[in-house]
Short mmCIF file of C-alpha atoms and ligand atoms in Angstrom, two decimals:
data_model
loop_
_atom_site.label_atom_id
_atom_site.label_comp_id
_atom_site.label_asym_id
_atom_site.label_seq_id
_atom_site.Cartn_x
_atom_site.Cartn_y
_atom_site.Cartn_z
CA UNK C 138 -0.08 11.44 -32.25
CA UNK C 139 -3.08 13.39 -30.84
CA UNK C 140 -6.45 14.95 -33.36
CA UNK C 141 -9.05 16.87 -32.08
CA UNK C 142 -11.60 16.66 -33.76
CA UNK C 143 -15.55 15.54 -33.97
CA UNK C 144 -16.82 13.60 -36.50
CA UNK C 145 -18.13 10.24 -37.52
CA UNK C 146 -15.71 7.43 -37.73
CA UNK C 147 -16.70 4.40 -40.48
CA UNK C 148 -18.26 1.18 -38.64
CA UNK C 149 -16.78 -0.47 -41.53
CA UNK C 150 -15.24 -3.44 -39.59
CA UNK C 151 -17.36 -3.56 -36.54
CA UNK C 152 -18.96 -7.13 -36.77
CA UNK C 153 -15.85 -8.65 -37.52
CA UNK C 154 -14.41 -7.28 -34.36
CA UNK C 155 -17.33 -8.15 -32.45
CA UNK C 156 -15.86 -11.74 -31.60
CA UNK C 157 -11.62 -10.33 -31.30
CA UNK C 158 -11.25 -11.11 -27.53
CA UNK C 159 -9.87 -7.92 -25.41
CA UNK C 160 -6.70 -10.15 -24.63
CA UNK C 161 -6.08 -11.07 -28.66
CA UNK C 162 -2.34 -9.73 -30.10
CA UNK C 163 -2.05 -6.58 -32.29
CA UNK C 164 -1.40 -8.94 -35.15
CA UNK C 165 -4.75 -10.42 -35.40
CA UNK C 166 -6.13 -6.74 -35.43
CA UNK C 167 -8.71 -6.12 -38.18
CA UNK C 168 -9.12 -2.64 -37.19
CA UNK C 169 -9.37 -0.20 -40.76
CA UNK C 170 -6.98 2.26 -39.14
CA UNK C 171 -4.30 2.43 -36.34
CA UNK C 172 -6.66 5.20 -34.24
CA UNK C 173 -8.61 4.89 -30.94
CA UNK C 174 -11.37 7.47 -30.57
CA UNK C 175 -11.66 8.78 -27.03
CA UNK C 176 -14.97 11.21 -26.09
CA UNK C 177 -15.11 13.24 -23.16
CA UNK C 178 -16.18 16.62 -21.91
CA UNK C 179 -12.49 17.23 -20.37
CA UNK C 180 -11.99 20.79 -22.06
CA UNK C 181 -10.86 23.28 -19.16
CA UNK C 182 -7.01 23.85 -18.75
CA UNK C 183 -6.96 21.29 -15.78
CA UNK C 184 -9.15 18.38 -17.05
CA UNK C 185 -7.37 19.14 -20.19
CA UNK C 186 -3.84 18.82 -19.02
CA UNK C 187 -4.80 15.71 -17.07
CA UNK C 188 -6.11 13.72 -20.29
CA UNK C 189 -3.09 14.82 -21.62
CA UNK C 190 -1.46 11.77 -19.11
CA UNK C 191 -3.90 9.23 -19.97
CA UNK C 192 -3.21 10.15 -23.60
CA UNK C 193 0.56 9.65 -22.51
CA UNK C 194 -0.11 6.27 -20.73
CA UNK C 195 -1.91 5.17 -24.26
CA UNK C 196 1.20 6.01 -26.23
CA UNK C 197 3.45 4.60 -24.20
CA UNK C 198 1.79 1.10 -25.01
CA UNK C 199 0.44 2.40 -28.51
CA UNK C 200 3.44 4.59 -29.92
CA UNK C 201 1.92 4.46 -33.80
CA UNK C 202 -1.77 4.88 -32.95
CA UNK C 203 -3.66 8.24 -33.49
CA UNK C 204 -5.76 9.30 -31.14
CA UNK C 205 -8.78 11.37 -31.98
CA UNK C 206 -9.71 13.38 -29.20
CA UNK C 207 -13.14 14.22 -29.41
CA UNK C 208 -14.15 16.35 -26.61
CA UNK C 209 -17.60 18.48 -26.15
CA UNK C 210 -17.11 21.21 -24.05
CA UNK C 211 -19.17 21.82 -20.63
CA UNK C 212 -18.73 20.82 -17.55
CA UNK C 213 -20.08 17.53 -16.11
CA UNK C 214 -20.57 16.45 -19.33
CA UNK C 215 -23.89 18.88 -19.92
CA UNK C 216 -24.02 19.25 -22.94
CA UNK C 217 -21.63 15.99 -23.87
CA UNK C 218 -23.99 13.17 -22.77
CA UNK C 219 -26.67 14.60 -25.29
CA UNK C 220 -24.28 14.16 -28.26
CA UNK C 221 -22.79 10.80 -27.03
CA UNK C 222 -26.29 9.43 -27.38
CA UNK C 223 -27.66 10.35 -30.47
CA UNK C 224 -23.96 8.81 -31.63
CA UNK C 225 -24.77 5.80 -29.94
CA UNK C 226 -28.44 5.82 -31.13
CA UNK C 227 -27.50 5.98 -34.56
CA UNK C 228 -24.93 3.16 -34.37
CA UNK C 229 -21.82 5.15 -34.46
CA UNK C 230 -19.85 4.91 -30.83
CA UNK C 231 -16.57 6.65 -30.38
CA UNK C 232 -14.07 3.91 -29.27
CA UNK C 233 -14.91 5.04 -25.52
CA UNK C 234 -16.26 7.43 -23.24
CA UNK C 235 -15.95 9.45 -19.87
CA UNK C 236 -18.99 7.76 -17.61
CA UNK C 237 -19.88 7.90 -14.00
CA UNK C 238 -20.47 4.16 -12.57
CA UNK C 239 -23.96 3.90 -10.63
CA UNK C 240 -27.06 4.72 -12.59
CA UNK C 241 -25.09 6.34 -15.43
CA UNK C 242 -23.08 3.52 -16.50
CA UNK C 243 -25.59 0.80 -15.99
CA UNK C 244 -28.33 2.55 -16.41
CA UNK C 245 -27.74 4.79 -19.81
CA UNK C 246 -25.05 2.34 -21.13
CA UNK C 247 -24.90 -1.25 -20.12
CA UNK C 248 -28.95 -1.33 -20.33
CA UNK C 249 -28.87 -0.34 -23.76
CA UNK C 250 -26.35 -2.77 -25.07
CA UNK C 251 -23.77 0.07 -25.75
CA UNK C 252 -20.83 -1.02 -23.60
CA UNK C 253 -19.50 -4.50 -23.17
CA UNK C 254 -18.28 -5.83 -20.18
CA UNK C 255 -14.17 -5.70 -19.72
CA UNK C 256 -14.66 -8.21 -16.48
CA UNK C 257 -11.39 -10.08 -18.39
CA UNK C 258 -9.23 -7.64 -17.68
CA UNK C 259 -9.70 -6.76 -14.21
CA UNK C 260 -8.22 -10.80 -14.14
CA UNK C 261 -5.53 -10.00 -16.70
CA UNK C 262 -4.40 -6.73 -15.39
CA UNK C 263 -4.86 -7.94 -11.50
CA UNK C 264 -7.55 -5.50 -10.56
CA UNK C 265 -9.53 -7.02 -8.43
CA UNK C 266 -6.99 -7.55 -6.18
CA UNK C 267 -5.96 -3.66 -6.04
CA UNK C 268 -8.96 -1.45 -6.66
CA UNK C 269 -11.85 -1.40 -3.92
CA UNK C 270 -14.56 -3.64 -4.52
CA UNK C 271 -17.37 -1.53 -3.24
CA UNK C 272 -16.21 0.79 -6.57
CA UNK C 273 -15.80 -2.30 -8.61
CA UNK C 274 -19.97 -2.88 -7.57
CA UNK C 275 -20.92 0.04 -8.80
CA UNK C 276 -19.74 -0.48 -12.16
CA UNK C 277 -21.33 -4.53 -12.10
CA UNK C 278 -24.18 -5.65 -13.89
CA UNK C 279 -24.96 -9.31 -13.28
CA UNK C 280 -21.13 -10.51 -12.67
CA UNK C 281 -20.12 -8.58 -15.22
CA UNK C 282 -17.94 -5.38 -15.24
CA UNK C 283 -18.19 -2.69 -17.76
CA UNK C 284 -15.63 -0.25 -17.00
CA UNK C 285 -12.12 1.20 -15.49
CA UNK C 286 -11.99 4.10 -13.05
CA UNK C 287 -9.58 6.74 -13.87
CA UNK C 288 -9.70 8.49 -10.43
CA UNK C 289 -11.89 9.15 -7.78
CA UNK C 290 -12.94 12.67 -7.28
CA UNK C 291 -14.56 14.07 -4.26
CA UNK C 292 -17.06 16.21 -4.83
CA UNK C 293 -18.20 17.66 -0.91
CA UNK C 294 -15.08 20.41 -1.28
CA UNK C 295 -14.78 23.66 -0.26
CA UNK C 296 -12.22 25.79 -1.77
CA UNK C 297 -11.07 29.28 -0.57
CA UNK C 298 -8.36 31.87 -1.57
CA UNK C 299 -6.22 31.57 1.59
CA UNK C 300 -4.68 34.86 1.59
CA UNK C 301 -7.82 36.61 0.91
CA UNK C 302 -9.35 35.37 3.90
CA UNK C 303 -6.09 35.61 6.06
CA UNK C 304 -6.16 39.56 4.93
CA UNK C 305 -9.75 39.82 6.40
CA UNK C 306 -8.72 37.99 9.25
CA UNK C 307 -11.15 34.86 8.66
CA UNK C 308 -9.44 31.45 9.14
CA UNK C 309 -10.50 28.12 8.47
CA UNK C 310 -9.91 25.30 10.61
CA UNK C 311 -10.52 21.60 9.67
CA UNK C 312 -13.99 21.47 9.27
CA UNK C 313 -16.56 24.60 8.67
CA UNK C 314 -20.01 24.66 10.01
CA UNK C 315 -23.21 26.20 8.23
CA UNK C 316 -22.53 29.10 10.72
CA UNK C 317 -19.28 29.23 10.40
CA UNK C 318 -19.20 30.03 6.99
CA UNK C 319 -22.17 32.61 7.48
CA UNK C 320 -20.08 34.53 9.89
CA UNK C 321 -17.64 34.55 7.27
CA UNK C 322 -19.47 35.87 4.62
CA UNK C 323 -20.79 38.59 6.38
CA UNK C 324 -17.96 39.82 7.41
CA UNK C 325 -16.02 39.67 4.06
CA UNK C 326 -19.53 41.12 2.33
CA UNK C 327 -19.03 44.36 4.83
CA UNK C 328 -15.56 44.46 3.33
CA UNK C 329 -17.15 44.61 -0.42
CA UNK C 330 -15.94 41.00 -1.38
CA UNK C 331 -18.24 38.40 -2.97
CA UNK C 332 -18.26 35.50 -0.50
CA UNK C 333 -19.53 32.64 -2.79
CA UNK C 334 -18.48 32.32 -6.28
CA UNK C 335 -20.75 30.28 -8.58
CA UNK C 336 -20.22 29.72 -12.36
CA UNK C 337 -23.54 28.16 -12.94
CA UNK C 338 -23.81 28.98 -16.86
CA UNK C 339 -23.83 24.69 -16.39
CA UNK C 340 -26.52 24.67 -13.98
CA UNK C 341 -25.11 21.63 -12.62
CA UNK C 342 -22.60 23.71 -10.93
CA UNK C 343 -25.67 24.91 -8.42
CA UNK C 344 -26.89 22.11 -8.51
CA UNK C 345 -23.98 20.77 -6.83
CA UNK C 346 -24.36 23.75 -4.23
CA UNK C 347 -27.46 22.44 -3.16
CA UNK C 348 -26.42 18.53 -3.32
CA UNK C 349 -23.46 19.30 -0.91
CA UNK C 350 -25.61 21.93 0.99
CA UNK C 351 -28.38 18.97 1.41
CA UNK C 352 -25.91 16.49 2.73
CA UNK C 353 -24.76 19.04 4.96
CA UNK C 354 -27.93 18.88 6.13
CA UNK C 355 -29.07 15.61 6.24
CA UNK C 356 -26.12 13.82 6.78
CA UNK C 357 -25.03 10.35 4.58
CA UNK C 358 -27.92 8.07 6.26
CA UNK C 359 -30.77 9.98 5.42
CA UNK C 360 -28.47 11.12 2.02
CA UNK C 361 -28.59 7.03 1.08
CA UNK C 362 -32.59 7.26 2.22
CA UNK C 363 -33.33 9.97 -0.83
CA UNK C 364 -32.55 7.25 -3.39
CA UNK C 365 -34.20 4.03 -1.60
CA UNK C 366 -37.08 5.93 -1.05
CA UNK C 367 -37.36 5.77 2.93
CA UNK C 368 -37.14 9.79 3.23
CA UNK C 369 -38.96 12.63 0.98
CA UNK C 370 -37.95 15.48 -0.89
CA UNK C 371 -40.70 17.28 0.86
CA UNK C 372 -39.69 16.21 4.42
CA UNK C 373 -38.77 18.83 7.20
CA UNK C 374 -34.97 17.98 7.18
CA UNK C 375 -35.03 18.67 2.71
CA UNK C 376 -36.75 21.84 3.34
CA UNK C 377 -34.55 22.98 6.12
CA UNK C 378 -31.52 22.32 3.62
CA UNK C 379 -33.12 24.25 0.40
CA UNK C 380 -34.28 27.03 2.69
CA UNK C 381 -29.87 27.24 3.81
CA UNK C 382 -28.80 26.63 -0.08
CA UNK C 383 -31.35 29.78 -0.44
CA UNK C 384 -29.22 31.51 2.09
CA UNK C 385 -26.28 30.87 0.53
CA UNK C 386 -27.04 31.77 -2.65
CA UNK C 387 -27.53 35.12 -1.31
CA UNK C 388 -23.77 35.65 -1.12
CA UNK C 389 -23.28 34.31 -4.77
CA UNK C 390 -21.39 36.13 -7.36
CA UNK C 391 -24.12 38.54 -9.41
CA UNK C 392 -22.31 37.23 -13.13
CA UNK C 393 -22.70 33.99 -11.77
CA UNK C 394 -24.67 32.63 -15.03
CA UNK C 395 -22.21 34.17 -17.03
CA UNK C 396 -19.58 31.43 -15.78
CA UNK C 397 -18.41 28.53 -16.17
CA UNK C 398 -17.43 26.25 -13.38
CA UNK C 399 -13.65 26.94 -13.91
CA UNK C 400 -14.47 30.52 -14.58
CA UNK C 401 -15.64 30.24 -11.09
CA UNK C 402 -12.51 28.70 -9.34
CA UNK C 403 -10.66 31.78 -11.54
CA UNK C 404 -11.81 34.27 -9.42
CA UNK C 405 -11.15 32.64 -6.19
CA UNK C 406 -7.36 32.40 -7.55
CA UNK C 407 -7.45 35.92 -8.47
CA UNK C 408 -8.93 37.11 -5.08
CA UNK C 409 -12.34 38.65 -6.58
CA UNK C 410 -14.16 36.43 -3.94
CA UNK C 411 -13.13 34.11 -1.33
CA UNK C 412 -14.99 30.22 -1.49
CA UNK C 413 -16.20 27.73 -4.25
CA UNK C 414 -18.50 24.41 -3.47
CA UNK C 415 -16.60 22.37 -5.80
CA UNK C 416 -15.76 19.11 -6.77
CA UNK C 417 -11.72 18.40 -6.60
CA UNK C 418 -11.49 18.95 -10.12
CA UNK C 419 -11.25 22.67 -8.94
CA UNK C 420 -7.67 21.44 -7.44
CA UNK C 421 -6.76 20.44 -11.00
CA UNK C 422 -7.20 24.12 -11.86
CA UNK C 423 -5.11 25.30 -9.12
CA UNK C 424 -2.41 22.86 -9.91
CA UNK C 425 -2.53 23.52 -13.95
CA UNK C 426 -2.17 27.53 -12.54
CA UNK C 427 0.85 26.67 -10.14
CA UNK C 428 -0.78 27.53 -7.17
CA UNK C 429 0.67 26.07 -3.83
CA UNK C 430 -1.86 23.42 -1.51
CA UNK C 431 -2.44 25.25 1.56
CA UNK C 432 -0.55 28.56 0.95
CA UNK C 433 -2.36 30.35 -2.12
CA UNK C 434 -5.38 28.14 -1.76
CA UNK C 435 -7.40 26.03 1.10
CA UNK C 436 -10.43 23.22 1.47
CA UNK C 437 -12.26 21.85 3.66
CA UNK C 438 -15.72 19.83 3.56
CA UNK C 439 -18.71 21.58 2.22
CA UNK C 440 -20.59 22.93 5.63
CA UNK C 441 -21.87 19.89 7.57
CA UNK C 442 -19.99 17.17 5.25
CA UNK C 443 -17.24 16.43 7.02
CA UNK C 444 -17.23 12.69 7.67
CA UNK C 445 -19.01 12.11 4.55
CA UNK C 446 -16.83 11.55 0.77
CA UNK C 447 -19.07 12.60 -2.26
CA UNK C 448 -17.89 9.51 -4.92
CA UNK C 449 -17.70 11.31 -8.45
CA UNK C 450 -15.64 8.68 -10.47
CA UNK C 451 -14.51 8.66 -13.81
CA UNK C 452 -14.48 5.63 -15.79
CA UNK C 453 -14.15 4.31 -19.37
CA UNK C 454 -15.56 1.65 -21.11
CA UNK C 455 -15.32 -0.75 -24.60
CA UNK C 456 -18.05 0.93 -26.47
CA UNK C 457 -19.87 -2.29 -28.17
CA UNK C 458 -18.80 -2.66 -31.54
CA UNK C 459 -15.76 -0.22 -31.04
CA UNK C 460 -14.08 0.37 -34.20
CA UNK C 461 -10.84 0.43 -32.82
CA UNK C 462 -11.59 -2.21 -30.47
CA UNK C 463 -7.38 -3.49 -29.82
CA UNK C 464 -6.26 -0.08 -29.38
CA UNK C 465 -9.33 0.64 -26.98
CA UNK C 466 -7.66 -2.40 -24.92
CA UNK C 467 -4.87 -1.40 -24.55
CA UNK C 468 -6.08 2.49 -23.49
CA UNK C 469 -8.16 0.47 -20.87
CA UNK C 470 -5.08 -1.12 -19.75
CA UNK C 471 -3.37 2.05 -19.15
CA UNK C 472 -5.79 3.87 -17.58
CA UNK C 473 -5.71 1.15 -14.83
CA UNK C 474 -2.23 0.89 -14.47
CA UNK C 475 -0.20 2.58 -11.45
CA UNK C 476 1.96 4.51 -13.70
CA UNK C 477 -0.64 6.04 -15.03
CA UNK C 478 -3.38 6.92 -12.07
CA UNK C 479 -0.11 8.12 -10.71
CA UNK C 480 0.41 10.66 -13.21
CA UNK C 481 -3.11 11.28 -14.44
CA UNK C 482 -4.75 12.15 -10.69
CA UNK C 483 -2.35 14.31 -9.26
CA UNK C 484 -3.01 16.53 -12.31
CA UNK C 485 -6.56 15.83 -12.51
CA UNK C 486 -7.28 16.50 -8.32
CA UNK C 487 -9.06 12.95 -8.01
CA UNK C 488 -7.46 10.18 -6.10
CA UNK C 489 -6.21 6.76 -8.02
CA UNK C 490 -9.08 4.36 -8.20
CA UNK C 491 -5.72 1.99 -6.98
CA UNK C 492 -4.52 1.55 -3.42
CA UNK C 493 -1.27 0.00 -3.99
CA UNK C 494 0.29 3.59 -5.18
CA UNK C 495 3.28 5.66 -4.14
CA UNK C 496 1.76 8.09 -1.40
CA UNK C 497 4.72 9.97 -1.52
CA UNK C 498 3.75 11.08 -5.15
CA UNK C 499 0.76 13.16 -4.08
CA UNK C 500 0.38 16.59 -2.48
CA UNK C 501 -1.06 17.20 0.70
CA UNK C 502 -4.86 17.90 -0.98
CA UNK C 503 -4.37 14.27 -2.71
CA UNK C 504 -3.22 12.83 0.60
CA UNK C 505 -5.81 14.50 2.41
CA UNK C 506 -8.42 12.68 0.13
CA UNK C 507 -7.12 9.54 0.39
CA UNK C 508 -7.51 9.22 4.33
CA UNK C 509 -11.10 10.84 4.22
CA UNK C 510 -11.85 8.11 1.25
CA UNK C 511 -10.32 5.56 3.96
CA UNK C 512 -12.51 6.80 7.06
CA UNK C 513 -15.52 9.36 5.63
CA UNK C 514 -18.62 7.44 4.63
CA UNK C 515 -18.73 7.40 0.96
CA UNK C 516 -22.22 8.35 -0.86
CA UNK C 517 -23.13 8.98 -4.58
CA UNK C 518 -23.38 12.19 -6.36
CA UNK C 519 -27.03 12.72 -7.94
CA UNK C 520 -25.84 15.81 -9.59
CA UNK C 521 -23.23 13.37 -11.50
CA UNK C 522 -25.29 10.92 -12.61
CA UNK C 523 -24.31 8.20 -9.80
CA UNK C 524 -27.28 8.00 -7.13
CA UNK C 525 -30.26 8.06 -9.12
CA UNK C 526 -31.49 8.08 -12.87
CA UNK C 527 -30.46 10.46 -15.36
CA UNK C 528 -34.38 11.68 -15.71
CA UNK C 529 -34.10 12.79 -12.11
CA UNK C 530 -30.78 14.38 -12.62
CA UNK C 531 -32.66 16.22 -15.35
CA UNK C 532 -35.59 16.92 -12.82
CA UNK C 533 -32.80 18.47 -9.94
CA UNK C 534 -31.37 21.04 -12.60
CA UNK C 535 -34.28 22.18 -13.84
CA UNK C 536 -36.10 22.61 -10.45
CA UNK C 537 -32.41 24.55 -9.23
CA UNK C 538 -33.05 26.61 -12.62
CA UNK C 539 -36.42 28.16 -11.21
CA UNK C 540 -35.17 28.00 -7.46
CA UNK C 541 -32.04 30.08 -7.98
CA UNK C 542 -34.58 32.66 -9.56
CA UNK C 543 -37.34 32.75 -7.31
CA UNK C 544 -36.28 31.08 -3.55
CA UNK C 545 -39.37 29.06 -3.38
CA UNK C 546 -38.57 26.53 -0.82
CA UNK C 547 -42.09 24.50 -1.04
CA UNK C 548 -42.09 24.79 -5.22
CA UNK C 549 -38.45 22.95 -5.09
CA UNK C 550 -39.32 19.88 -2.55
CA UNK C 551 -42.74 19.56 -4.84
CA UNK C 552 -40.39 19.26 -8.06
CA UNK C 553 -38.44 17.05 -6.72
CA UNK C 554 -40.84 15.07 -5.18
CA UNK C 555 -42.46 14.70 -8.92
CA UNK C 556 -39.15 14.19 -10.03
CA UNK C 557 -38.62 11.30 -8.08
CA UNK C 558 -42.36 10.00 -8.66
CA UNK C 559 -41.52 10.19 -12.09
CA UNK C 560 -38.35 8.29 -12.39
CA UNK C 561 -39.46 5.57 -10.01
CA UNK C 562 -41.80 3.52 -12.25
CA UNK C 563 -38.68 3.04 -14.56
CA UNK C 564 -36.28 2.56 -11.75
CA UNK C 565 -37.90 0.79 -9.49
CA UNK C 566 -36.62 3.28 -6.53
C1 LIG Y 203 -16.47 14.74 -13.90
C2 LIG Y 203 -15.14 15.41 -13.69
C3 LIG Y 203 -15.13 16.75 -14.38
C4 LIG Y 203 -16.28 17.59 -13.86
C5 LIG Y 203 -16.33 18.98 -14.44
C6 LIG Y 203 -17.61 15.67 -13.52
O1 LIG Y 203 -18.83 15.12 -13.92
O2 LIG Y 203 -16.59 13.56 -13.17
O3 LIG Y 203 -14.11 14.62 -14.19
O4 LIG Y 203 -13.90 17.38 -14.21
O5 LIG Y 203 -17.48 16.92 -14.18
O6 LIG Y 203 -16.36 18.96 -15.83
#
């Protein structure tokens, strides 16, 4: 059985199930209530549809339990994360919750002492042996691991309404340069359709733009360089990129803060303009819509990222004292199984956080992603929480707030650089 709903569940029995191990039989549950509380911002008709199948994968192991689904809506987890901590401030944790690994996970959660680490059932459950360690790293904390991946998304794409560019004559081959997809956009502006569509009412969403445009840009070396410090937000190569996002944003969609990100991917499918710098949950819109991998809609890399795999994972994790702490278990269990990635990701557009699945199960955008995960070099999102600190994630949108407005390249690179400055003594970047 499935609840939506927000509200505070009773921490009546949390001490007592402090010491239950994760492995410990239903019977020696002491949980008040047969319900697991799962918290997310997966709200639009794709992300919805795909927690739908780890809801399924839950049930299957948990037929009697309830599940409370409490989800905030907005995309990346805007306006989410702000609620999840003033729960988790105040000593009331849902059960478990969406998270990025990197800086997010260890940094918000596993500093604080609000997750605990599930490191005994990656033995249980075999997955050490089946999910790639360099992801297994990022979700480590002194030997320790604190979460289960979901999927993998990959968050350099390019989406475009395929028909709507074949009509103009404009096709896309496997990889699209900076002036490639100028040309393009000039010639479908002189036809009177939007080039770019935006839905940046999350300013994430342009902030994500500008991450992919800056990769394009810099490439994945100097992309790693950002976070260790070694190159500047100020530097020729940073400037060059803002002063090309700038560009871009010139063929934007005018309602664009009016949008959501889905919104956004909308009116590619309907044809009212032609590409979207997306994440692959975009695909999980197209799927949930019926739309057909490379006949109503195409990808490729953002400009200049081909090569290069933008790692946006989604995890979950055993919120400390969870209330429901056996039923949380067993979710965790499901969400790493191979049934389940196999059913959750091709709904959700991410790729299993498994290897050992059933290729033959995924489209040709899932299979697509799974070789460039294989061969593209794979760098964190900062826009989702994985490459640096959340107060410089904080810093990026608000600096993209004033830059979409005003186009003033030096402004940005000196926000940033502040940002940065800022975040470092904490960090130690
Ligand atoms: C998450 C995705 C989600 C997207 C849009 C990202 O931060 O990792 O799972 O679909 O935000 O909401």
């Amino acid at each position: 059985m499935i609840r939506t709903r927000y509200s505070a569940i009773a921490l009546a029995l949390s001490l007592a199930t402090a010491a239950v191990s994760l492995l410990a039989p239903a019977s020696v549950s002491a949980q008040a209530d047969n319900q697991l509380e799962v918290f997310s911002w997966w709200t639009s008709g794709g992300e919805a549809a795909a927690l739908d199948q780890l809801f399924a994968g839950f049930g299957a192991r948990r037929p009697s339990a309830e599940i409370v689904n409490a989800t905030i809506a907005g995309g990346g987890g805007s306006a989410a994360r702000p609620v999840l901590q003033t729960r988790l401030a105040g000593g009331n944790p849902p059960d478990t919750w969406q998270v990025h690994p990197g800086w997010e996970l260890l940094g918000q959660y596993v500093e604080a002492g609000y997750v605990e680490p599930i490191t005994e059932l990656y033995q249980s459950e075999g997955w050490n042996q089946v999910m790639p360690q360099g992801l297994i790293d990022t979700m480590t904390r002194d030997g320790q691991i604190y979460a289960v991946l979901a999927g993998v998304h990959r968050g350099n794409g390019f989406w475009y309404n395929k028909k709507l560019l074949s009509q103009q004559g404009i096709s896309v081959g496997s990889s699209l340069s900076f002036d490639e997809f100028f040309q393009a956009a000039d010639k479908l502006k002189a036809a009177g359709i939007t080039p770019l569509c935006v839905g940046d009412s999350g300013i994430w969403a342009s902030a994500e733009l500008f991450e992919n445009t800056l990769l394009g840009v810099v490439g994945p070396e100097k992309w790693m360089g950002l976070w260790n410090g070694s190159v500047a937000f100020d530097s020729p190569e940073v400037k060059q990129a803002m002063t090309i996002y700038g560009r871009m944003l010139d063929y934007e969609n005018s309602d664009h803060a009016a949008l959501s990100w889905d919104q956004a991917t909308k009116k590619v499918m309907e044809g009212s303009c032609a590409f979207n710098s997306m994440g692959d949950w975009a695909y999980g819109e197209f799927h949930n819509a019926r739309l057909v991998d490379n006949e109503d809609f195409g990808w490729v890399s953002h400009p200049g990222t081909d090569g290069a795999f933008v790692i946006v994972a989604d995890g979950f994790v055993m919120a400390r004292n969870a209330p429901h702490r056996e039923n949380n278990a067993e979710w965790l269990k499901a969400i790493g199984s191979k049934e389940t990635q196999e059913a959750f990701n091709p709904v959700k557009g991410s790729i299993p956080a498994r290897t050992d699945v059933d290729r033959s199960k995924f489209g040709p955008y899932h299979n697509w992603s799974m070789d460039s995960f294989k061969t593209a070099t794979l760098v964190p999102s900062v826009v989702h929480g994985e490459a640096a600190p959340a107060a410089f994630q904080q810093a990026l949108n608000d600096a993209v707030t004033t830059f979409v407005t005003n186009h003033n390249v030096d402004a940005f690179s000196q926000a940033l650089v502040s940002g940065m400055r800022a975040a470092a003594p904490t960090t130690g970047l």
